[in-house]
Amino acid sequence: MDREKRRVKRARLRKARARNVTEAQQTLAQRHRAQDLAASAAASLLTRDWSSAVEHAARAAALAPRDPQIAGLYVEAAEATRSLRHRIAALEHLVRATTPTCAVLTVLAELQCAAGNQGRSLELLAQARAILPRRRANRGELLAHLEALEWRLEGGSRAGAIAGGAARGAARQQVLLLADRGPAAASGGAASSGHAPAPGARVPSPLADRAGAVPTAAVASSGHAPAPGARAPSPSAAGPAALAVPPATLEIPVTLGSDIAGLDALARPVADDPDDVTLALMATALHDAESFDRLLALEHAQGLLRLSHQEETARKVLAVFLGRALLADEVGLGKTIEAGLVLSEYLLRGRVQRALVLAPPSLVAQWREELAAKFGIAARTTEGAGRHADPTGVWDGPGVIVASLATARSERHREAVAARPWDLVIVDEAHTVKNHRTESYALVERLQSRFLLLLTATPIENRVEELYNLVGLIRPGHLGSRAAFVKRFAGAGGQVSESVRGELRSLLGEIMVRNTRALSGVHLPPRFARTQLVEPGPEEQALYDEIVRALRSLAATGRVRPLLSLLLQEAGSSPFAVRGTLARLTADETLPDTMRAALGAAADFAARATGSEKCRALLRALEGAAGPTIVFTRFRGTLAFLAEALARAGVSHERLDGDVPVPAREVAIERCRTNGGVLLSTDVGSEGLNLQFCHRLVNFDLPWNPMRIEQRIGRLHRIGQEQPVDVLNLCLAGSIEERILGILDERINLFELVVGEVEMILGYLEGGREFPELVLDAFAEDDETARTRSFARLSDALAAARQRYRTVKAFDEALFRSELGV
């Protein structure tokens, strides 16, 4: 028993020593971070970057709450911003960090009064009166200021407030002296009163005086120090009527600069001097450039649902993280919108001239669409005009460029991308750069950018070191050295142990935002999907069989492969979609004769087609439907055929495709919203549109890319939808689309996933090839047994990808929880 007790005692001692060592290391690391932030704040003050200075100083003060040097720096930075909120926060911190003086408490009380916090103001005045100096030359002025504030709070006469005007300037100047960190500046402050210090006089050091009495330098706004032994009359003794402006004080009304709004000055009825107008405009520009309480991007956005977590995330990135952050919201909460708000805000304020968005290839078009439709940002891509004449020229000039990461890191472009300076870089699906040994990571690390946003729902997928790599791109050194970080936070298998998760979350809180669906209040109604297999008519079946025969008989490589893929997709839609393509291909003499011959029979069947069984199934589905219905198709030939069929059946409808101007699309949607009927739309026609007014969707044909299917559903099933969404998929029996739907619905439950999850799952497919290519490979097999095996392998790969996504999601949720949201 004694041996067991000694063993337990030694174990407890070891645990206590380890805890003490850990706490000491944490304290030291915290002190070092505070010092680094304070140095950054001081540097920002020198460059007159007030916003950065106050944010760095505030964070340093939070890390070192008892450091008087940092408290004074915080006050200096806050006074420079002229922001009431920042000044109150800085002085409140100074009061907690040091022994406050009467002058500090009085000025803080005045600021709290201006902010409407009368209770706190009276409390501060009571503290100031309790420590009012008994034998100080400016005691009378401080007392007059203090009592004037008390009368203002208690509803006293305006005379009391005027009488305290002179002392108010004295107290404010003393607070500024407290924030002044250099003898030269302090002497300059005294000289500004009109009187230089006497020879040999000591200029008060703010750091020396913070914990003691108020400096005794003459700093009254009048420029005259009271005579030795002089005492101002007590307002409480003489009464309000006896109060008068002290003889030595000039009765000049002064408005503090922090209370002047440039635009308000311009609105005065009396014409200003041209120089005053210029100064007012400059003041407005400076204020707007440094304050993010008002987001200009929200005022300029179109069709943007106002979600508080997105707005607050943008504000935090702009004001606290200073444009460098890791946005790790759960899937479906709008990381793209948050990044778009930050980009738009910087563009509107003139702080960004050149921006680069790097995204997966499948999301390049979606990014360009979102920026144009919601923020009015006309982005260009590497697929624009002139890319062949000057392939690297797309990276030049001002504006926003959206490109795939694969294109940017390619041998043809990476040197040009890295050589150009960027104001802002946004990396979507940033988990693709989590490995620091890859070309993608090397490219992002080389980019010269003042602001950087990394977007990913899964910052950690396998090992905690991946998180270190992402944070290292945003703020190198924030997590210490790689070896020390891995030793501290990486347990068995590279996972984070429970004992250090809180510490890691604290470090990430300075650079990362992760909103969760539970706390953001984003909840969507359910959606219900069903697939209707439609038996093709004789002509449709013959047409499809001929195209499939051509696919399997020809070597589907090079130029032939994408053409046959397009024909299969068009034939799965309707004969009217494929008719024009077949006619052009059979007349194209540059194509191989074998291909033109193989497609000849299919062209004949397409030319003879007069109807579509899928169209008849659509008309039956629309019978008795109340309210509007959205019908999606990829192809204009099918859209034109359906428009004629609906007109013959007497069904009201509207058309949306790439030929319809954007203003006309809005009018068509409004008519459909009001009158009901059918909205016929291509994927291009619906770009940038929110269709939550409708809750019925028909996929007349199905894209091979699951993300395209999800994007269609996402037009309706999105934030703002109030009713369950019904999805009907019309699928030609025996087609490749039937195989695709079978895999997606059975293995990953496509129609039950949250918008954005399909993209995450497909990203885990091995080999890096696109899903449509894998499907075409399997369908092109000559032998039915081989086709079955190929589709089975693809199905298993999808199931494994979803399981991996679930594992990563569970790990991330356990690590980050809900502590990093706004």
XYZ file of N, CA and C in Angstrom, residues 549-632:
252
model
N -23.141 3.006 -80.759
C -22.352 2.122 -81.624
C -21.123 2.863 -82.160
N -21.307 4.138 -82.529
C -20.177 4.924 -83.023
C -19.135 5.123 -81.924
N -19.591 5.356 -80.703
C -18.664 5.545 -79.589
C -17.808 4.304 -79.372
N -18.429 3.149 -79.408
C -17.715 1.919 -79.083
C -16.916 1.364 -80.257
N -17.228 1.796 -81.458
C -16.483 1.296 -82.614
C -15.275 2.150 -82.949
N -15.348 3.427 -82.580
C -14.238 4.329 -82.873
C -13.282 4.387 -81.685
N -12.059 4.694 -81.945
C -11.089 4.917 -80.867
C -11.395 6.289 -80.269
N -12.101 6.287 -79.169
C -12.597 7.546 -78.586
C -11.476 8.295 -77.872
N -10.571 8.844 -78.666
C -9.456 9.615 -78.127
C -9.318 10.903 -78.919
N -8.485 11.794 -78.412
C -8.206 13.039 -79.117
C -9.455 13.854 -79.352
N -9.591 14.379 -80.575
C -10.706 15.256 -80.912
C -12.027 14.506 -80.957
N -11.962 13.198 -81.236
C -13.185 12.411 -81.380
C -13.903 12.256 -80.044
N -13.160 12.101 -78.980
C -13.767 11.790 -77.683
C -14.755 12.862 -77.201
N -14.357 14.151 -77.110
C -15.329 15.154 -76.634
C -16.529 15.288 -77.563
N -16.352 15.060 -78.882
C -17.486 15.149 -79.798
C -18.504 14.046 -79.529
N -18.015 12.811 -79.334
C -18.931 11.713 -79.044
C -19.594 11.894 -77.681
N -18.860 12.438 -76.709
C -19.448 12.724 -75.401
C -20.588 13.731 -75.522
N -20.379 14.793 -76.322
C -21.428 15.791 -76.529
C -22.646 15.174 -77.198
N -22.424 14.324 -78.213
C -23.546 13.695 -78.914
C -24.374 12.823 -77.982
N -23.718 12.066 -77.112
C -24.451 11.221 -76.168
C -25.304 12.062 -75.219
N -24.758 13.168 -74.749
C -25.516 14.023 -73.834
C -26.702 14.667 -74.553
N -26.504 15.093 -75.790
C -27.607 15.694 -76.553
C -28.678 14.662 -76.864
N -28.273 13.452 -77.228
C -29.249 12.407 -77.538
C -30.044 12.017 -76.305
N -29.414 12.080 -75.126
C -30.145 11.807 -73.895
C -31.147 12.881 -73.568
N -30.999 14.073 -74.153
C -31.944 15.163 -73.934
C -33.138 15.041 -74.888
N -32.876 15.124 -76.185
C -33.946 14.995 -77.179
C -33.325 14.910 -78.561
N -34.035 14.360 -79.551
C -33.512 14.348 -80.925
C -33.262 15.741 -81.476
N -33.968 16.739 -80.939
C -33.869 18.094 -81.472
C -32.609 18.798 -80.970
N -32.030 18.292 -79.889
C -30.768 18.839 -79.417
C -29.599 18.325 -80.230
N -29.677 17.055 -80.667
C -28.556 16.431 -81.351
C -28.614 16.608 -82.867
N -29.775 16.999 -83.376
C -29.972 17.078 -84.832
C -28.977 18.028 -85.482
N -28.861 19.238 -84.986
C -27.968 20.224 -85.600
C -26.507 19.823 -85.496
N -26.102 19.229 -84.371
C -24.704 18.818 -84.197
C -24.337 17.714 -85.173
N -25.222 16.738 -85.338
C -24.961 15.646 -86.285
C -24.850 16.165 -87.714
N -25.716 17.103 -88.092
C -25.665 17.656 -89.441
C -24.328 18.354 -89.692
N -23.833 19.102 -88.708
C -22.560 19.800 -88.883
C -21.378 18.823 -88.947
N -21.417 17.787 -88.128
C -20.296 16.844 -88.100
C -20.206 16.022 -89.387
N -21.341 15.582 -89.885
C -21.309 14.775 -91.116
C -20.919 15.604 -92.325
N -21.070 16.925 -92.229
C -20.664 17.798 -93.335
C -19.244 18.318 -93.173
N -18.599 18.013 -92.044
C -17.249 18.511 -91.756
C -16.221 17.579 -92.395
N -15.593 18.040 -93.471
C -14.643 17.187 -94.197
C -13.317 17.036 -93.472
N -13.096 17.803 -92.416
C -11.841 17.657 -91.673
C -11.876 16.469 -90.706
N -13.075 15.944 -90.433
C -13.185 14.793 -89.551
C -12.816 13.518 -90.291
N -12.364 12.494 -89.575
C -12.048 11.213 -90.230
C -13.279 10.647 -90.932
N -13.049 10.030 -92.090
C -14.161 9.458 -92.852
C -14.879 8.381 -92.049
N -14.111 7.638 -91.250
C -14.749 6.568 -90.469
C -15.769 7.133 -89.482
N -15.457 8.286 -88.894
C -16.382 8.878 -87.934
C -17.618 9.428 -88.644
N -17.406 10.084 -89.768
C -18.555 10.639 -90.496
C -19.483 9.535 -90.978
N -18.872 8.407 -91.395
C -19.696 7.283 -91.840
C -20.464 6.670 -90.673
N -19.799 6.546 -89.536
C -20.459 5.945 -88.375
C -21.620 6.801 -87.879
N -21.559 8.100 -88.115
C -22.614 8.996 -87.636
C -23.698 9.253 -88.676
N -23.490 8.744 -89.872
C -24.450 9.021 -90.933
C -25.843 8.505 -90.617
N -25.936 7.265 -90.143
C -27.249 6.700 -89.834
C -27.927 7.460 -88.701
N -27.146 7.851 -87.689
C -27.720 8.609 -86.574
C -28.287 9.941 -87.057
N -27.604 10.583 -88.015
C -28.104 11.857 -88.542
C -29.441 11.670 -89.251
N -29.596 10.547 -89.950
C -30.867 10.284 -90.632
C -32.006 10.118 -89.634
N -31.764 9.357 -88.578
C -32.814 9.172 -87.562
C -33.168 10.496 -86.885
N -32.175 11.329 -86.607
C -32.443 12.612 -85.959
C -33.263 13.524 -86.850
N -32.993 13.495 -88.151
C -33.726 14.352 -89.089
C -35.192 13.947 -89.200
N -35.484 12.633 -88.983
C -36.864 12.159 -89.144
C -37.673 12.281 -87.850
N -37.042 12.611 -86.736
C -37.749 12.650 -85.459
C -38.804 13.746 -85.443
N -39.983 13.430 -84.888
C -41.083 14.404 -84.820
C -41.552 14.673 -83.393
N -41.121 13.855 -82.456
C -41.594 14.034 -81.085
C -40.619 13.445 -80.090
N -41.035 13.454 -78.834
C -40.181 12.958 -77.752
C -41.059 12.388 -76.649
N -40.756 11.159 -76.231
C -41.503 10.542 -75.146
C -41.279 11.291 -73.835
N -40.097 11.837 -73.656
C -39.839 12.596 -72.436
C -40.701 13.858 -72.384
N -40.952 14.461 -73.538
C -41.812 15.645 -73.579
C -43.236 15.279 -73.159
N -43.715 14.127 -73.608
C -45.051 13.689 -73.216
C -45.101 13.419 -71.714
N -44.019 12.855 -71.163
C -43.971 12.623 -69.717
C -43.974 13.950 -68.956
N -43.316 14.962 -69.499
C -43.303 16.277 -68.867
C -44.703 16.880 -68.830
N -45.407 16.813 -69.940
C -46.760 17.379 -69.998
C -47.676 16.679 -68.998
N -47.520 15.352 -68.841
C -48.349 14.641 -67.862
C -48.008 15.100 -66.440
N -46.711 15.341 -66.176
C -46.305 15.770 -64.841
C -46.813 17.170 -64.511
N -47.005 17.993 -65.552
C -47.447 19.373 -65.329
C -48.949 19.490 -65.154
N -49.688 18.446 -65.485
C -51.148 18.508 -65.380
C -51.564 18.696 -63.921
N -52.346 19.697 -63.678
C -52.859 19.955 -62.339
C -51.860 20.577 -61.384
N -50.666 20.914 -61.843
C -49.668 21.526 -60.967
C -50.047 22.978 -60.686
N -50.133 23.313 -59.395
C -50.450 24.692 -59.012
C -49.156 25.455 -58.778
N -49.142 26.713 -59.206
C -47.946 27.524 -59.011
C -46.905 27.248 -60.077
N -45.789 27.957 -60.023
C -44.761 27.850 -61.065
C -43.937 26.570 -60.942
N -43.356 26.164 -62.079
C -42.453 25.014 -62.152
C -41.253 25.409 -63.000
N -40.058 25.062 -62.551
C -38.838 25.318 -63.311
C -38.457 24.052 -64.055
N -38.243 24.157 -65.368
C -37.809 23.023 -66.182
C -36.426 23.348 -66.727
N -35.435 22.542 -66.366
C -34.059 22.762 -66.801
C -33.692 21.833 -67.951
